[in-house]
Amino acid sequence: MSSSAFRLPPSAFAADTIAALASAPGPAAKGIVRLSGPDVVAILNSLFTPRDRERWERSRLPRRHPGVLSLPALRTPLPVDVHLWPGLRSYTGQPAAELHMVGSPPLLEALLAELYRRDSRPARPGEFTLRAFLAGRIDLVQAEAVLEVIDSAGPAALEAALRQLAGGISGRIRALHDGLVDLLVDLEAGLDFVEEDIEFVSPENVIDRLAAARNVVDELLRLSTDRMVSPSRVRVVLAGLPNAGKSTLFNALTGTAAALVSRESGTTRDYLRAELDWDGLAVELVDTAGWEQAAEGISAAAGQLRDDQLRRADVVVWCTAADLPEWSIASDAVARERLAASARRFAVVRTKSDAPISRRALAPGSGSHSPEPGASARRLMNAPNYPNPTEAISLSAITGDGLVDFRALIHDLAGGGPTEAGGLLGSTAARCRGSLQAAVEATAHALEAARSGLGDELIAAELREAIDALGCIVGTTCTDDLLDRIFSRFCIGK
């Protein structure tokens, strides 16, 4: 289609009645033809004979109407179910209908030819969804989700697209947009009465509202950035207490010695990553620093890197060592439960299954060995009240036992592909990232101006920039070129 296909005012679309095949091309048990526009009922009245004429003529609500179609190209009337939306509560926000019939390509083509002959025209790619957008039924973020629902390659991608279509991310953006508009109104009201010394909003309240908005837009930008990184790979992050065997497992799974391995806890200070292909599943495996509380220095920095990787993980694998010292069992359980509550997908593995039961662990700060803490740890880990005792698989990175089961576990958890962080789809992230960056900069400048007391005029100017940027995301302010880019990717009939 040409780049000017949608460079028409909304009224031009509302004036036309459009029709297109809505089901997949080719023969099938059922085919669907979709119509939308002001003349839908009049056109159907010239072709369709309902089984219940009175019910058809009195219909004011969406209903299914069985009947037959009379087409000049056919000698016999064609059975059809007409799903009619006679008012404005349809997907497109105008009268609409779907004709469900046998999925024979010649019959469907004959029906479309007759519809085009009777005051309807062929729909352009994405025009049904475009009309839904122009009618205010959905915003641009949801419109992009429609396309992703159609093109979803797996259950996880479909679930993410449906979440975005339901309006979760749109709601956050609209709430942020409306909050900034309200703040701008308060500031401009104060500017109108500046000579009368009337304060509509206090400087402290302005700062608090700007700071809250800055946090939200920062988070949205982070989500868009995360979604642009390795979107086709499942990110599997290994986590656990220090010396839980994560790095040894990482080396065994990658077939390298990339991770430094030592019996001294806290050896891993950074994170390591490797891209793998496990029987068709694209995986990004990440080894992180051990789970420990650190207030400062290198350990604190390592903890921040670890937390960032865990936040971006599609699957978190918690590693609990089979020779876990008795004094660490409670810490392991608490940390694991806390992480499981926030992870998108979570699994538990028991590492070091080759460790001898008689191995003795040294308690921190002590100068002697505890009596067989390895055996005690194993008994507690198998106790009924130990968290998820039956969900963990045992493995040894040294002998290779359990590694096949580990890969099968990851396949089961992430076979649908990577999750969509925060419900933000890749296509939306790509389009919105520039606008989000502009909103981040504008809110940051507004907040700096408010804290520095530079005046409400400057704050208001920055707020307008942020509001316009957010409006571009959901479509309250958009250009013809933007509509072209989004809706030209759709197929006809959607």
GROMACS .gro file of C-alpha atoms in nm:
model
  494
    1MET     CA    1   0.000   0.000   0.000
    2SER     CA    2   0.115   0.356  -0.052
    3SER     CA    3   0.244   0.566   0.232
    4SER     CA    4  -0.057   0.794   0.194
    5ALA     CA    5  -0.316   0.519   0.236
    6PHE     CA    6  -0.438   0.652   0.569
    7ARG     CA    7  -0.393   1.023   0.505
    8LEU     CA    8  -0.766   1.084   0.523
    9PRO     CA    9  -0.971   1.254   0.795
   10PRO     CA   10  -1.156   1.018   1.033
   11SER     CA   11  -1.489   1.127   0.883
   12ALA     CA   12  -1.380   0.982   0.547
   13PHE     CA   13  -1.346   0.639   0.704
   14ALA     CA   14  -1.676   0.666   0.891
   15ALA     CA   15  -1.859   0.752   0.569
   16ASP     CA   16  -1.755   0.433   0.389
   17THR     CA   17  -1.876   0.079   0.446
   18ILE     CA   18  -1.590  -0.167   0.411
   19ALA     CA   19  -1.581  -0.545   0.367
   20ALA     CA   20  -1.306  -0.806   0.366
   21LEU     CA   21  -1.232  -1.170   0.428
   22ALA     CA   22  -1.156  -1.209   0.801
   23SER     CA   23  -1.069  -1.579   0.809
   24ALA     CA   24  -0.751  -1.738   0.676
   25PRO     CA   25  -0.723  -1.774   0.296
   26GLY     CA   26  -0.786  -2.116   0.147
   27PRO     CA   27  -1.052  -2.385   0.189
   28ALA     CA   28  -1.183  -2.452   0.540
   29ALA     CA   29  -1.489  -2.573   0.726
   30LYS     CA   30  -1.589  -2.212   0.793
   31GLY     CA   31  -1.513  -1.877   0.632
   32ILE     CA   32  -1.583  -1.531   0.772
   33VAL     CA   33  -1.651  -1.206   0.589
   34ARG     CA   34  -1.648  -0.887   0.794
   35LEU     CA   35  -1.828  -0.557   0.727
   36SER     CA   36  -1.819  -0.221   0.902
   37GLY     CA   37  -1.979   0.113   0.825
   38PRO     CA   38  -2.305   0.306   0.824
   39ASP     CA   39  -2.465   0.102   0.541
   40VAL     CA   40  -2.407  -0.246   0.685
   41VAL     CA   41  -2.775  -0.318   0.764
   42ALA     CA   42  -2.901  -0.176   0.432
   43ILE     CA   43  -2.653  -0.385   0.233
   44LEU     CA   44  -2.741  -0.702   0.424
   45ASN     CA   45  -3.114  -0.639   0.376
   46SER     CA   46  -3.059  -0.660   0.000
   47LEU     CA   47  -2.885  -1.000   0.024
   48PHE     CA   48  -2.981  -1.173   0.347
   49THR     CA   49  -3.306  -1.348   0.436
   50PRO     CA   50  -3.318  -1.411   0.812
   51ARG     CA   51  -3.491  -1.716   0.950
   52ASP     CA   52  -3.673  -1.492   1.198
   53ARG     CA   53  -3.760  -1.171   1.012
   54GLU     CA   54  -3.925  -1.003   1.312
   55ARG     CA   55  -3.625  -1.070   1.538
   56TRP     CA   56  -3.393  -0.931   1.269
   57GLU     CA   57  -3.590  -0.611   1.221
   58ARG     CA   58  -3.635  -0.545   1.595
   59SER     CA   59  -3.273  -0.618   1.684
   60ARG     CA   60  -3.104  -0.333   1.867
   61LEU     CA   61  -2.836  -0.539   2.044
   62PRO     CA   62  -2.560  -0.768   1.912
   63ARG     CA   63  -2.720  -1.093   1.800
   64ARG     CA   64  -2.660  -1.400   1.584
   65HIS     CA   65  -2.915  -1.435   1.304
   66PRO     CA   66  -2.932  -1.762   1.104
   67GLY     CA   67  -3.059  -1.737   0.749
   68VAL     CA   68  -2.961  -1.758   0.383
   69LEU     CA   69  -2.783  -1.540   0.130
   70SER     CA   70  -2.913  -1.492  -0.222
   71LEU     CA   71  -2.627  -1.427  -0.464
   72PRO     CA   72  -2.676  -1.377  -0.839
   73ALA     CA   73  -2.390  -1.617  -0.907
   74LEU     CA   74  -2.565  -1.899  -0.720
   75ARG     CA   75  -2.883  -2.082  -0.809
   76THR     CA   76  -2.938  -2.203  -0.453
   77PRO     CA   77  -2.954  -1.978  -0.142
   78LEU     CA   78  -2.642  -2.010   0.073
   79PRO     CA   79  -2.684  -2.090   0.448
   80VAL     CA   80  -2.517  -1.829   0.668
   81ASP     CA   81  -2.505  -1.700   1.025
   82VAL     CA   82  -2.494  -1.322   1.046
   83HIS     CA   83  -2.344  -1.182   1.368
   84LEU     CA   84  -2.478  -0.827   1.371
   85TRP     CA   85  -2.378  -0.526   1.580
   86PRO     CA   86  -2.648  -0.277   1.471
   87GLY     CA   87  -2.533   0.011   1.692
   88LEU     CA   88  -2.204   0.169   1.797
   89ARG     CA   89  -2.092  -0.094   2.049
   90SER     CA   90  -1.894  -0.297   1.796
   91TYR     CA   91  -1.518  -0.337   1.771
   92THR     CA   92  -1.501  -0.056   1.517
   93GLY     CA   93  -1.742   0.175   1.702
   94GLN     CA   94  -1.995   0.170   1.415
   95PRO     CA   95  -2.250  -0.079   1.272
   96ALA     CA   96  -2.069  -0.401   1.191
   97ALA     CA   97  -2.138  -0.760   1.093
   98GLU     CA   98  -1.963  -1.091   1.042
   99LEU     CA   99  -2.100  -1.346   0.795
  100HIS     CA  100  -2.008  -1.703   0.895
  101MET     CA  101  -2.050  -1.956   0.615
  102VAL     CA  102  -1.886  -2.254   0.452
  103GLY     CA  103  -1.519  -2.180   0.385
  104SER     CA  104  -1.519  -2.233   0.009
  105PRO     CA  105  -1.292  -1.976  -0.161
  106PRO     CA  106  -1.515  -1.941  -0.473
  107LEU     CA  107  -1.824  -1.880  -0.257
  108LEU     CA  108  -1.643  -1.629  -0.036
  109GLU     CA  109  -1.511  -1.447  -0.342
  110ALA     CA  110  -1.860  -1.438  -0.494
  111LEU     CA  111  -2.000  -1.289  -0.172
  112LEU     CA  112  -1.727  -1.023  -0.154
  113ALA     CA  113  -1.780  -0.930  -0.519
  114GLU     CA  114  -2.151  -0.878  -0.453
  115LEU     CA  115  -2.083  -0.673  -0.139
  116TYR     CA  116  -1.845  -0.448  -0.334
  117ARG     CA  117  -2.113  -0.405  -0.599
  118ARG     CA  118  -2.361  -0.289  -0.333
  119ASP     CA  119  -2.207   0.027  -0.188
  120SER     CA  120  -1.919  -0.122   0.010
  121ARG     CA  121  -1.551  -0.115  -0.078
  122PRO     CA  122  -1.254  -0.344  -0.002
  123ALA     CA  123  -1.100  -0.278   0.337
  124ARG     CA  124  -0.740  -0.162   0.346
  125PRO     CA  125  -0.483  -0.350   0.559
  126GLY     CA  126  -0.561  -0.289   0.925
  127GLU     CA  127  -0.858  -0.066   0.851
  128PHE     CA  128  -1.096  -0.241   1.091
  129THR     CA  129  -0.850  -0.189   1.377
  130LEU     CA  130  -0.780   0.164   1.255
  131ARG     CA  131  -1.151   0.241   1.283
  132ALA     CA  132  -1.151   0.100   1.635
  133PHE     CA  133  -0.867   0.339   1.718
  134LEU     CA  134  -1.032   0.640   1.552
  135ALA     CA  135  -1.355   0.564   1.741
  136GLY     CA  136  -1.166   0.559   2.071
  137ARG     CA  137  -1.235   0.188   2.130
  138ILE     CA  138  -0.863   0.112   2.164
  139ASP     CA  139  -0.541   0.313   2.173
  140LEU     CA  140  -0.228   0.265   1.963
  141VAL     CA  141  -0.063   0.039   2.220
  142GLN     CA  142  -0.364  -0.193   2.209
  143ALA     CA  143  -0.376  -0.173   1.829
  144GLU     CA  144  -0.020  -0.305   1.815
  145ALA     CA  145  -0.126  -0.585   2.048
  146VAL     CA  146  -0.394  -0.691   1.796
  147LEU     CA  147  -0.121  -0.751   1.539
  148GLU     CA  148   0.089  -0.944   1.792
  149VAL     CA  149  -0.209  -1.165   1.882
  150ILE     CA  150  -0.239  -1.256   1.514
  151ASP     CA  151   0.135  -1.319   1.471
  152SER     CA  152   0.204  -1.489   1.807
  153ALA     CA  153   0.451  -1.775   1.771
  154GLY     CA  154   0.374  -1.950   2.101
  155PRO     CA  155   0.162  -1.950   2.417
  156ALA     CA  156   0.387  -1.708   2.606
  157ALA     CA  157   0.388  -1.454   2.321
  158LEU     CA  158   0.010  -1.485   2.287
  159GLU     CA  159  -0.039  -1.434   2.660
  160ALA     CA  160   0.178  -1.121   2.654
  161ALA     CA  161  -0.010  -0.980   2.354
  162LEU     CA  162  -0.345  -1.045   2.522
  163ARG     CA  163  -0.225  -0.868   2.836
  164GLN     CA  164  -0.131  -0.560   2.634
  165LEU     CA  165  -0.457  -0.578   2.440
  166ALA     CA  166  -0.647  -0.584   2.771
  167GLY     CA  167  -0.500  -0.241   2.843
  168GLY     CA  168  -0.261  -0.304   3.132
  169ILE     CA  169   0.031  -0.100   2.998
  170SER     CA  170  -0.207   0.149   2.836
  171GLY     CA  171  -0.371   0.213   3.170
  172ARG     CA  172  -0.037   0.297   3.330
  173ILE     CA  173   0.055   0.537   3.050
  174ARG     CA  174  -0.288   0.703   3.048
  175ALA     CA  175  -0.281   0.744   3.427
  176LEU     CA  176   0.064   0.904   3.401
  177HIS     CA  177  -0.052   1.128   3.114
  178ASP     CA  178  -0.367   1.237   3.300
  179GLY     CA  179  -0.172   1.304   3.619
  180LEU     CA  180   0.065   1.536   3.436
  181VAL     CA  181  -0.228   1.711   3.267
  182ASP     CA  182  -0.389   1.769   3.607
  183LEU     CA  183  -0.064   1.910   3.742
  184LEU     CA  184  -0.031   2.138   3.439
  185VAL     CA  185  -0.386   2.265   3.495
  186ASP     CA  186  -0.304   2.346   3.857
  187LEU     CA  187   0.012   2.533   3.757
  188GLU     CA  188  -0.156   2.731   3.482
  189ALA     CA  189  -0.444   2.825   3.713
  190GLY     CA  190  -0.187   2.972   3.950
  191LEU     CA  191  -0.025   3.162   3.664
  192ASP     CA  192  -0.362   3.316   3.572
  193PHE     CA  193  -0.398   3.456   3.925
  194VAL     CA  194  -0.032   3.531   3.994
  195GLU     CA  195  -0.104   3.899   4.073
  196GLU     CA  196  -0.363   3.803   4.336
  197ASP     CA  197  -0.121   3.576   4.524
  198ILE     CA  198  -0.352   3.271   4.510
  199GLU     CA  199  -0.170   2.939   4.540
  200PHE     CA  200  -0.350   2.647   4.370
  201VAL     CA  201  -0.074   2.396   4.440
  202SER     CA  202   0.217   2.414   4.682
  203PRO     CA  203   0.580   2.381   4.566
  204GLU     CA  204   0.616   2.071   4.783
  205ASN     CA  205   0.315   1.908   4.618
  206VAL     CA  206   0.451   1.990   4.272
  207ILE     CA  207   0.783   1.826   4.359
  208ASP     CA  208   0.614   1.516   4.501
  209ARG     CA  209   0.392   1.471   4.195
  210LEU     CA  210   0.679   1.525   3.953
  211ALA     CA  211   0.901   1.282   4.142
  212ALA     CA  212   0.629   1.016   4.130
  213ALA     CA  213   0.577   1.074   3.758
  214ARG     CA  214   0.951   1.057   3.696
  215ASN     CA  215   0.967   0.716   3.868
  216VAL     CA  216   0.685   0.579   3.654
  217VAL     CA  217   0.824   0.704   3.323
  218ASP     CA  218   1.171   0.575   3.421
  219GLU     CA  219   1.020   0.231   3.478
  220LEU     CA  220   0.839   0.239   3.143
  221LEU     CA  221   1.161   0.334   2.965
  222ARG     CA  222   1.343   0.050   3.140
  223LEU     CA  223   1.076  -0.194   3.025
  224SER     CA  224   1.113  -0.075   2.666
  225THR     CA  225   1.492  -0.107   2.689
  226ASP     CA  226   1.470  -0.455   2.841
  227ARG     CA  227   1.233  -0.568   2.568
  228MET     CA  228   1.477  -0.460   2.297
  229VAL     CA  229   1.757  -0.681   2.436
  230SER     CA  230   1.766  -1.044   2.313
  231PRO     CA  231   1.389  -1.059   2.263
  232SER     CA  232   1.399  -1.402   2.098
  233ARG     CA  233   1.596  -1.581   2.374
  234VAL     CA  234   1.472  -1.715   2.704
  235ARG     CA  235   1.681  -1.559   2.982
  236VAL     CA  236   1.757  -1.825   3.246
  237VAL     CA  237   1.926  -1.684   3.556
  238LEU     CA  238   2.102  -1.903   3.813
  239ALA     CA  239   2.061  -1.779   4.171
  240GLY     CA  240   2.141  -1.908   4.517
  241LEU     CA  241   2.350  -1.851   4.827
  242PRO     CA  242   2.726  -1.809   4.789
  243ASN     CA  243   2.905  -2.136   4.712
  244ALA     CA  244   2.583  -2.306   4.597
  245GLY     CA  245   2.750  -2.446   4.286
  246LYS     CA  246   2.603  -2.198   4.039
  247SER     CA  247   2.929  -2.127   3.856
  248THR     CA  248   3.018  -2.496   3.830
  249LEU     CA  249   2.674  -2.562   3.688
  250PHE     CA  250   2.715  -2.271   3.445
  251ASN     CA  251   3.044  -2.417   3.321
  252ALA     CA  252   2.891  -2.764   3.282
  253LEU     CA  253   2.591  -2.637   3.088
  254THR     CA  254   2.799  -2.415   2.858
  255GLY     CA  255   3.088  -2.657   2.816
  256THR     CA  256   3.338  -2.389   2.912
  257ALA     CA  257   3.541  -2.275   3.209
  258ALA     CA  258   3.420  -1.916   3.179
  259ALA     CA  259   3.309  -1.896   3.541
  260LEU     CA  260   3.576  -1.888   3.810
  261VAL     CA  261   3.511  -2.174   4.053
  262SER     CA  262   3.636  -2.187   4.411
  263ARG     CA  263   3.533  -2.337   4.744
  264GLU     CA  264   3.561  -1.989   4.887
  265SER     CA  265   3.219  -1.823   4.895
  266GLY     CA  266   3.164  -1.499   4.705
  267THR     CA  267   3.396  -1.584   4.415
  268THR     CA  268   3.149  -1.453   4.154
  269ARG     CA  269   3.140  -1.072   4.170
  270ASP     CA  270   3.002  -0.995   3.826
  271TYR     CA  271   2.760  -1.192   3.613
  272LEU     CA  272   2.841  -1.417   3.318
  273ARG     CA  273   2.615  -1.493   3.024
  274ALA     CA  274   2.617  -1.743   2.741
  275GLU     CA  275   2.385  -1.801   2.445
  276LEU     CA  276   2.287  -2.166   2.401
  277ASP     CA  277   2.056  -2.376   2.185
  278TRP     CA  278   1.890  -2.658   2.377
  279ASP     CA  279   1.704  -2.877   2.127
  280GLY     CA  280   1.556  -2.578   1.946
  281LEU     CA  281   1.504  -2.356   2.251
  282ALA     CA  282   1.718  -2.041   2.234
  283VAL     CA  283   1.851  -1.974   2.584
  284GLU     CA  284   2.054  -1.695   2.740
  285LEU     CA  285   2.207  -1.850   3.053
  286VAL     CA  286   2.323  -1.609   3.325
  287ASP     CA  287   2.537  -1.685   3.630
  288THR     CA  288   2.502  -1.430   3.910
  289ALA     CA  289   2.673  -1.344   4.237
  290GLY     CA  290   2.564  -1.531   4.548
  291TRP     CA  291   2.261  -1.408   4.740
  292GLU     CA  292   2.389  -1.210   5.037
  293GLN     CA  293   2.325  -0.879   5.203
  294ALA     CA  294   2.608  -0.632   5.140
  295ALA     CA  295   2.597  -0.266   5.236
  296GLU     CA  296   2.897  -0.130   5.048
  297GLY     CA  297   3.193  -0.195   4.825
  298ILE     CA  298   3.234  -0.457   4.554
  299SER     CA  299   2.984  -0.695   4.717
  300ALA     CA  300   2.713  -0.431   4.705
  301ALA     CA  301   2.783  -0.361   4.336
  302ALA     CA  302   2.775  -0.733   4.261
  303GLY     CA  303   2.440  -0.755   4.441
  304GLN     CA  304   2.297  -0.476   4.228
  305LEU     CA  305   2.408  -0.650   3.909
  306ARG     CA  306   2.257  -0.976   4.035
  307ASP     CA  307   1.925  -0.811   4.123
  308ASP     CA  308   1.909  -0.647   3.780
  309GLN     CA  309   1.954  -0.983   3.607
  310LEU     CA  310   1.695  -1.148   3.829
  311ARG     CA  311   1.446  -0.874   3.753
  312ARG     CA  312   1.492  -0.927   3.379
  313ALA     CA  313   1.483  -1.308   3.396
  314ASP     CA  314   1.228  -1.519   3.212
  315VAL     CA  315   1.316  -1.816   3.435
  316VAL     CA  316   1.493  -1.802   3.773
  317VAL     CA  317   1.661  -2.124   3.887
  318TRP     CA  318   1.738  -2.134   4.258
  319CYS     CA  319   2.037  -2.354   4.339
  320THR     CA  320   2.047  -2.518   4.684
  321ALA     CA  321   2.360  -2.720   4.756
  322ALA     CA  322   2.311  -3.074   4.880
  323ASP     CA  323   2.593  -3.013   5.132
  324LEU     CA  324   2.434  -2.689   5.252
  325PRO     CA  325   2.574  -2.606   5.596
  326GLU     CA  326   2.320  -2.637   5.874
  327TRP     CA  327   2.364  -2.275   5.973
  328SER     CA  328   2.264  -2.166   5.618
  329ILE     CA  329   1.943  -2.365   5.579
  330ALA     CA  330   1.716  -2.093   5.718
  331SER     CA  331   1.880  -1.823   5.504
  332ASP     CA  332   1.842  -2.041   5.196
  333ALA     CA  333   1.470  -2.097   5.259
  334VAL     CA  334   1.393  -1.731   5.330
  335ALA     CA  335   1.581  -1.599   5.027
  336ARG     CA  336   1.431  -1.862   4.801
  337GLU     CA  337   1.074  -1.792   4.908
  338ARG     CA  338   1.125  -1.417   4.864
  339LEU     CA  339   1.261  -1.460   4.513
  340ALA     CA  340   0.994  -1.713   4.412
  341ALA     CA  341   0.722  -1.459   4.494
  342SER     CA  342   0.859  -1.206   4.242
  343ALA     CA  343   0.992  -1.430   3.961
  344ARG     CA  344   0.790  -1.482   3.644
  345ARG     CA  345   0.887  -1.849   3.624
  346PHE     CA  346   1.070  -2.022   3.907
  347ALA     CA  347   1.244  -2.356   3.957
  348VAL     CA  348   1.452  -2.518   4.231
  349VAL     CA  349   1.749  -2.752   4.179
  350ARG     CA  350   1.968  -2.934   4.431
  351THR     CA  351   2.325  -2.894   4.320
  352LYS     CA  352   2.633  -3.092   4.429
  353SER     CA  353   2.444  -3.421   4.447
  354ASP     CA  354   2.787  -3.591   4.427
  355ALA     CA  355   2.902  -3.431   4.755
  356PRO     CA  356   2.973  -3.692   5.025
  357ILE     CA  357   2.720  -3.697   5.308
  358SER     CA  358   2.998  -3.700   5.563
  359ARG     CA  359   3.140  -3.369   5.440
  360ARG     CA  360   3.173  -3.125   5.728
  361ALA     CA  361   3.091  -2.756   5.688
  362LEU     CA  362   3.260  -2.483   5.885
  363ALA     CA  363   3.026  -2.233   6.048
  364PRO     CA  364   3.120  -1.870   5.982
  365GLY     CA  365   3.335  -1.721   6.253
  366SER     CA  366   3.399  -2.053   6.426
  367GLY     CA  367   3.723  -2.241   6.454
  368SER     CA  368   3.585  -2.592   6.465
  369HIS     CA  369   3.371  -2.822   6.254
  370SER     CA  370   3.006  -2.892   6.325
  371PRO     CA  371   2.919  -3.263   6.367
  372GLU     CA  372   2.822  -3.380   6.018
  373PRO     CA  373   2.624  -3.072   5.908
  374GLY     CA  374   2.601  -3.205   5.552
  375ALA     CA  375   2.394  -3.501   5.666
  376SER     CA  376   2.181  -3.276   5.887
  377ALA     CA  377   2.119  -3.040   5.598
  378ARG     CA  378   2.003  -3.325   5.378
  379ARG     CA  379   1.762  -3.450   5.644
  380LEU     CA  380   1.609  -3.103   5.683
  381MET     CA  381   1.582  -3.050   5.308
  382ASN     CA  382   1.375  -3.369   5.281
  383ALA     CA  383   1.151  -3.276   5.573
  384PRO     CA  384   0.782  -3.218   5.484
  385ASN     CA  385   0.790  -2.854   5.598
  386TYR     CA  386   1.096  -2.760   5.389
  387PRO     CA  387   0.977  -2.532   5.102
  388ASN     CA  388   0.902  -2.719   4.777
  389PRO     CA  389   1.088  -3.041   4.868
  390THR     CA  390   0.935  -3.239   4.580
  391GLU     CA  391   0.984  -2.975   4.312
  392ALA     CA  392   1.363  -2.972   4.316
  393ILE     CA  393   1.566  -3.193   4.086
  394SER     CA  394   1.908  -3.320   4.196
  395LEU     CA  395   2.210  -3.278   3.975
  396SER     CA  396   2.586  -3.282   3.975
  397ALA     CA  397   2.782  -3.051   3.750
  398ILE     CA  398   3.089  -3.265   3.816
  399THR     CA  399   2.948  -3.606   3.712
  400GLY     CA  400   2.683  -3.475   3.475
  401ASP     CA  401   2.400  -3.649   3.659
  402GLY     CA  402   2.072  -3.459   3.623
  403LEU     CA  403   2.185  -3.214   3.353
  404VAL     CA  404   1.952  -3.372   3.096
  405ASP     CA  405   1.665  -3.337   3.345
  406PHE     CA  406   1.766  -2.975   3.403
  407ARG     CA  407   1.742  -2.890   3.034
  408ALA     CA  408   1.406  -3.069   3.014
  409LEU     CA  409   1.285  -2.862   3.310
  410ILE     CA  410   1.378  -2.538   3.134
  411HIS     CA  411   1.202  -2.659   2.819
  412ASP     CA  412   0.884  -2.725   3.019
  413LEU     CA  413   0.896  -2.385   3.189
  414ALA     CA  414   0.993  -2.173   2.891
  415GLY     CA  415   0.890  -2.368   2.583
  416GLY     CA  416   0.661  -2.081   2.480
  417GLY     CA  417   0.952  -1.842   2.451
  418PRO     CA  418   1.058  -1.531   2.640
  419THR     CA  419   0.810  -1.344   2.853
  420GLU     CA  420   0.726  -0.982   2.784
  421ALA     CA  421   0.856  -0.769   3.067
  422GLY     CA  422   0.573  -0.571   3.217
  423GLY     CA  423   0.344  -0.657   2.927
  424LEU     CA  424   0.539  -0.440   2.683
  425LEU     CA  425   0.562  -0.601   2.340
  426GLY     CA  426   0.869  -0.570   2.122
  427SER     CA  427   0.692  -0.372   1.848
  428THR     CA  428   0.555  -0.129   2.106
  429ALA     CA  429   0.892  -0.096   2.276
  430ALA     CA  430   1.061  -0.014   1.945
  431ARG     CA  431   0.805   0.254   1.857
  432CYS     CA  432   0.772   0.409   2.203
  433ARG     CA  433   1.132   0.420   2.319
  434GLY     CA  434   1.205   0.761   2.168
  435SER     CA  435   0.885   0.909   2.312
  436LEU     CA  436   0.958   0.759   2.654
  437GLN     CA  437   1.310   0.901   2.645
  438ALA     CA  438   1.165   1.243   2.566
  439ALA     CA  439   0.918   1.208   2.854
  440VAL     CA  440   1.198   1.106   3.091
  441GLU     CA  441   1.404   1.411   2.997
  442ALA     CA  442   1.108   1.649   3.020
  443THR     CA  443   0.997   1.523   3.362
  444ALA     CA  444   1.357   1.534   3.486
  445HIS     CA  445   1.392   1.896   3.372
  446ALA     CA  446   1.057   1.986   3.527
  447LEU     CA  447   1.156   1.825   3.857
  448GLU     CA  448   1.493   2.006   3.856
  449ALA     CA  449   1.317   2.336   3.784
  450ALA     CA  450   1.071   2.275   4.067
  451ARG     CA  451   1.343   2.190   4.317
  452SER     CA  452   1.545   2.492   4.212
  453GLY     CA  453   1.248   2.730   4.230
  454LEU     CA  454   1.291   2.845   3.870
  455GLY     CA  455   0.924   2.933   3.826
  456ASP     CA  456   0.597   2.768   3.728
  457GLU     CA  457   0.626   2.888   3.366
  458LEU     CA  458   0.935   2.676   3.307
  459ILE     CA  459   0.785   2.376   3.484
  460ALA     CA  460   0.468   2.407   3.275
  461ALA     CA  461   0.669   2.420   2.952
  462GLU     CA  462   0.850   2.096   3.040
  463LEU     CA  463   0.521   1.934   3.140
  464ARG     CA  464   0.376   2.008   2.797
  465GLU     CA  465   0.674   1.833   2.637
  466ALA     CA  466   0.620   1.524   2.857
  467ILE     CA  467   0.244   1.520   2.792
  468ASP     CA  468   0.295   1.539   2.414
  469ALA     CA  469   0.549   1.256   2.427
  470LEU     CA  470   0.314   1.030   2.623
  471GLY     CA  471   0.028   1.125   2.390
  472CYS     CA  472   0.230   0.994   2.096
  473ILE     CA  473   0.250   0.654   2.265
  474VAL     CA  474  -0.122   0.594   2.316
  475GLY     CA  475  -0.230   0.801   2.015
  476THR     CA  476  -0.391   1.109   2.170
  477THR     CA  477  -0.141   1.300   1.958
  478CYS     CA  478  -0.014   1.127   1.645
  479THR     CA  479   0.077   1.189   1.283
  480ASP     CA  480  -0.039   1.034   0.959
  481ASP     CA  481   0.306   0.881   0.910
  482LEU     CA  482   0.278   0.706   1.247
  483LEU     CA  483  -0.060   0.558   1.155
  484ASP     CA  484   0.086   0.445   0.824
  485ARG     CA  485   0.373   0.263   0.993
  486ILE     CA  486   0.151   0.083   1.243
  487PHE     CA  487  -0.151  -0.019   1.036
  488SER     CA  488   0.029  -0.099   0.711
  489ARG     CA  489   0.174  -0.405   0.890
  490PHE     CA  490  -0.172  -0.556   0.932
  491CYS     CA  491  -0.327  -0.800   0.689
  492ILE     CA  492  -0.654  -0.719   0.512
  493GLY     CA  493  -0.961  -0.803   0.720
  494LYS     CA  494  -0.809  -0.714   1.057
   0.00000   0.00000   0.00000
